[in-house]
Short mmCIF file of N, CA and C in Angstrom, two decimals:
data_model
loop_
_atom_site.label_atom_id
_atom_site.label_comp_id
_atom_site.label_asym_id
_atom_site.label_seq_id
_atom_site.Cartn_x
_atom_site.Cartn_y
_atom_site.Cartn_z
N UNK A 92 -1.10 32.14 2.04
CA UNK A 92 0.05 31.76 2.82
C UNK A 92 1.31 32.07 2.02
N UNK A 93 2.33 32.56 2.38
CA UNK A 93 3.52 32.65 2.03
C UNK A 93 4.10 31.53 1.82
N UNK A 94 5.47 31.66 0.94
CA UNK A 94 5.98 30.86 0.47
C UNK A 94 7.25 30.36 1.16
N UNK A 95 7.64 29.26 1.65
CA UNK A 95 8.57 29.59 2.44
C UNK A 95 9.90 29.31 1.91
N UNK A 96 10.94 29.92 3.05
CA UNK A 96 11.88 30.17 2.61
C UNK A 96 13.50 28.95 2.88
N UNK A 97 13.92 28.46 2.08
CA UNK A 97 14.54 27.28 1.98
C UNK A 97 16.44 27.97 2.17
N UNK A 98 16.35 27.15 3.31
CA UNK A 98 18.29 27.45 3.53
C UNK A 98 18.57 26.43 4.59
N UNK A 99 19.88 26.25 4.19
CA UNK A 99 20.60 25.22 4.66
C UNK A 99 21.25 25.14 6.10
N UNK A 100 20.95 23.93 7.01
CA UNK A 100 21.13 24.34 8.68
C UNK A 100 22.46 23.56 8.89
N UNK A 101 23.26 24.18 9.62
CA UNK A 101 24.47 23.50 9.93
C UNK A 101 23.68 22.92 11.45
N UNK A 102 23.78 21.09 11.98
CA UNK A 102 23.36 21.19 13.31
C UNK A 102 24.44 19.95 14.14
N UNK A 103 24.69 20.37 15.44
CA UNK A 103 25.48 19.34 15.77
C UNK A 103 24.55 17.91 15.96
N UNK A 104 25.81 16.97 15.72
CA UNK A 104 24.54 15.95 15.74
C UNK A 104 23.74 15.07 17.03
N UNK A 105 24.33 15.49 17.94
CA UNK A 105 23.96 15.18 19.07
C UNK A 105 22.28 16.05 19.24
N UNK A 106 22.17 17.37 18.94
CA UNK A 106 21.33 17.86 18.91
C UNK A 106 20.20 17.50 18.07
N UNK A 107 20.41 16.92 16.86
CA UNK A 107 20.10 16.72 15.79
C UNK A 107 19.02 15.07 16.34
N UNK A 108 19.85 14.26 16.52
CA UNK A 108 19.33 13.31 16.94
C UNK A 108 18.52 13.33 17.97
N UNK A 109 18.49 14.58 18.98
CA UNK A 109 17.46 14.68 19.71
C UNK A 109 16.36 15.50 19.18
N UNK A 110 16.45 15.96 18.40
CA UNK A 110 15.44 16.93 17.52
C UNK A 110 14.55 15.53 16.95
N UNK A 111 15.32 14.82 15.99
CA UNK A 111 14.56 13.66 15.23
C UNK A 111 13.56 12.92 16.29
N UNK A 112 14.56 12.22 17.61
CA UNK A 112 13.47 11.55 18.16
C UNK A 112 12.17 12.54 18.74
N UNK A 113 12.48 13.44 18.81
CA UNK A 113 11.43 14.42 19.61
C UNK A 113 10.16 14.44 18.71
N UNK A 114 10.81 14.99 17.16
CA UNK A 114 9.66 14.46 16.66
C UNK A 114 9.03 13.89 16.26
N UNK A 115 9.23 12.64 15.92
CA UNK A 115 9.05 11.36 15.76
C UNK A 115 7.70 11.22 17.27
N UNK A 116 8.41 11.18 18.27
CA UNK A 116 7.21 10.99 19.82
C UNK A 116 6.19 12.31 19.22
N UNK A 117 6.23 13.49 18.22
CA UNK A 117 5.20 14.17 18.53
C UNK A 117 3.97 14.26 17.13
N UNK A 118 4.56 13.29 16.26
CA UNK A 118 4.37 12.78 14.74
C UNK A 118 4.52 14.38 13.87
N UNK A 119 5.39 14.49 13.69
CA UNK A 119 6.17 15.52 13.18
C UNK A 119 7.14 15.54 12.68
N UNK A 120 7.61 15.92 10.93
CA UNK A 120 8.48 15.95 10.55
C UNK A 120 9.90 16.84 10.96
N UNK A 121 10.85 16.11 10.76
CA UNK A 121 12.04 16.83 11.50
C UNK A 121 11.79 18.62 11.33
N UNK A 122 12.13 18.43 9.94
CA UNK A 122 11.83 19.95 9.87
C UNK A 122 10.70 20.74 10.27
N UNK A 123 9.31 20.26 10.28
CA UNK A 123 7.96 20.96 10.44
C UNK A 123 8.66 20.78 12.52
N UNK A 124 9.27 19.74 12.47
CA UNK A 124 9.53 20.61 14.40
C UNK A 124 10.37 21.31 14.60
N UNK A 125 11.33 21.54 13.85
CA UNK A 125 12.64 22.53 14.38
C UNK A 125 11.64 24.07 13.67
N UNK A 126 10.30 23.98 13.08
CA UNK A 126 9.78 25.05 12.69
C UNK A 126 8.90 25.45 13.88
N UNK A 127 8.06 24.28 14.03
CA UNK A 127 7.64 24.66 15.08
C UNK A 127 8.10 24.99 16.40
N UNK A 128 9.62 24.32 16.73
CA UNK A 128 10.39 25.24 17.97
C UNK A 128 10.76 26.38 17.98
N UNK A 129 11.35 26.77 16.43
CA UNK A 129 11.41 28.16 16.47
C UNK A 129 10.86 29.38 16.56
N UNK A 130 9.33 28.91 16.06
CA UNK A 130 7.96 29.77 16.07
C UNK A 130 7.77 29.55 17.44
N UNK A 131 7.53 28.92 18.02
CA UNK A 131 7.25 28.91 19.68
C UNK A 131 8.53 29.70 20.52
N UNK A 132 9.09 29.73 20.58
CA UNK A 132 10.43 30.49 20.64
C UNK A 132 10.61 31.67 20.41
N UNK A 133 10.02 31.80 19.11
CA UNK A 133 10.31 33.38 18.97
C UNK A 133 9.20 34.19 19.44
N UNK A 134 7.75 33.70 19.67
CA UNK A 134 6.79 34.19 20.07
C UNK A 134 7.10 34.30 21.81
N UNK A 135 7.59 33.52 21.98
CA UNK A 135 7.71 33.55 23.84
C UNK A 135 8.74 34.37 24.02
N UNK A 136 9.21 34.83 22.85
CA UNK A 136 10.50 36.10 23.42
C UNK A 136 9.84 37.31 22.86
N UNK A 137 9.11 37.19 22.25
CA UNK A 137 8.12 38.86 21.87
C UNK A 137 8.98 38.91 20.60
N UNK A 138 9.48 38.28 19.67
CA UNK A 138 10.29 38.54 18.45
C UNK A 138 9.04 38.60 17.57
N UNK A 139 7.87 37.51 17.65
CA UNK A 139 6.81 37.17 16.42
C UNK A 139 5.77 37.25 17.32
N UNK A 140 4.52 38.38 17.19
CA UNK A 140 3.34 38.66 17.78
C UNK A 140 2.62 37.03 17.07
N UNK A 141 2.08 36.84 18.28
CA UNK A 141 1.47 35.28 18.10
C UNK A 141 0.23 35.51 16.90
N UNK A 142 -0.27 37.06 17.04
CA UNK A 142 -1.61 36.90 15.88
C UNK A 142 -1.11 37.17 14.36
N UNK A 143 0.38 36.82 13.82
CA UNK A 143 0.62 37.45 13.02
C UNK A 143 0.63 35.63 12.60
N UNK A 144 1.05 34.82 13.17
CA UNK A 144 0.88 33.69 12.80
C UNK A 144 -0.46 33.04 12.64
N UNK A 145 -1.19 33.06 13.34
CA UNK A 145 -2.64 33.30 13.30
C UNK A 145 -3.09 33.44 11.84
N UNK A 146 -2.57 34.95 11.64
CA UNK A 146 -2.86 35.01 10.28
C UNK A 146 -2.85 34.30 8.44
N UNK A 147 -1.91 33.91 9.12
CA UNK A 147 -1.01 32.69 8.15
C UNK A 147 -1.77 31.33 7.97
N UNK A 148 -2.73 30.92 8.87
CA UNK A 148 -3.39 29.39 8.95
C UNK A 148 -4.69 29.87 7.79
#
């Protein structure tokens, strides 16, 4: 597995606070969900072939 890559998110906080409770209801750390929205996200737009993640587990 790769190593991942650490940078700093500017987020409004209205958004922010809905991010937290979201994952909190899905037992998920803030960050491991704004990872996992983005990976779901980018795969449903054809940006990240879903078996490339695959690969990674």
């Amino acid at each position: 597995m790769m190593a991942k890559k650490n940078f700093p998110l500017r987020i409004d906080p209205k958004v922010f606070e809905a991010i937290e409770k979201w994952a909190a209801d899905e037992f998920r750390s803030i960050n491991g969900h704004i990872e996992f929205l983005l990976r779901e996200s980018a795969i449903k737009a054809g940006r990240l072939p879903k078996k490339d993640m695959d690969k990674e587990k």
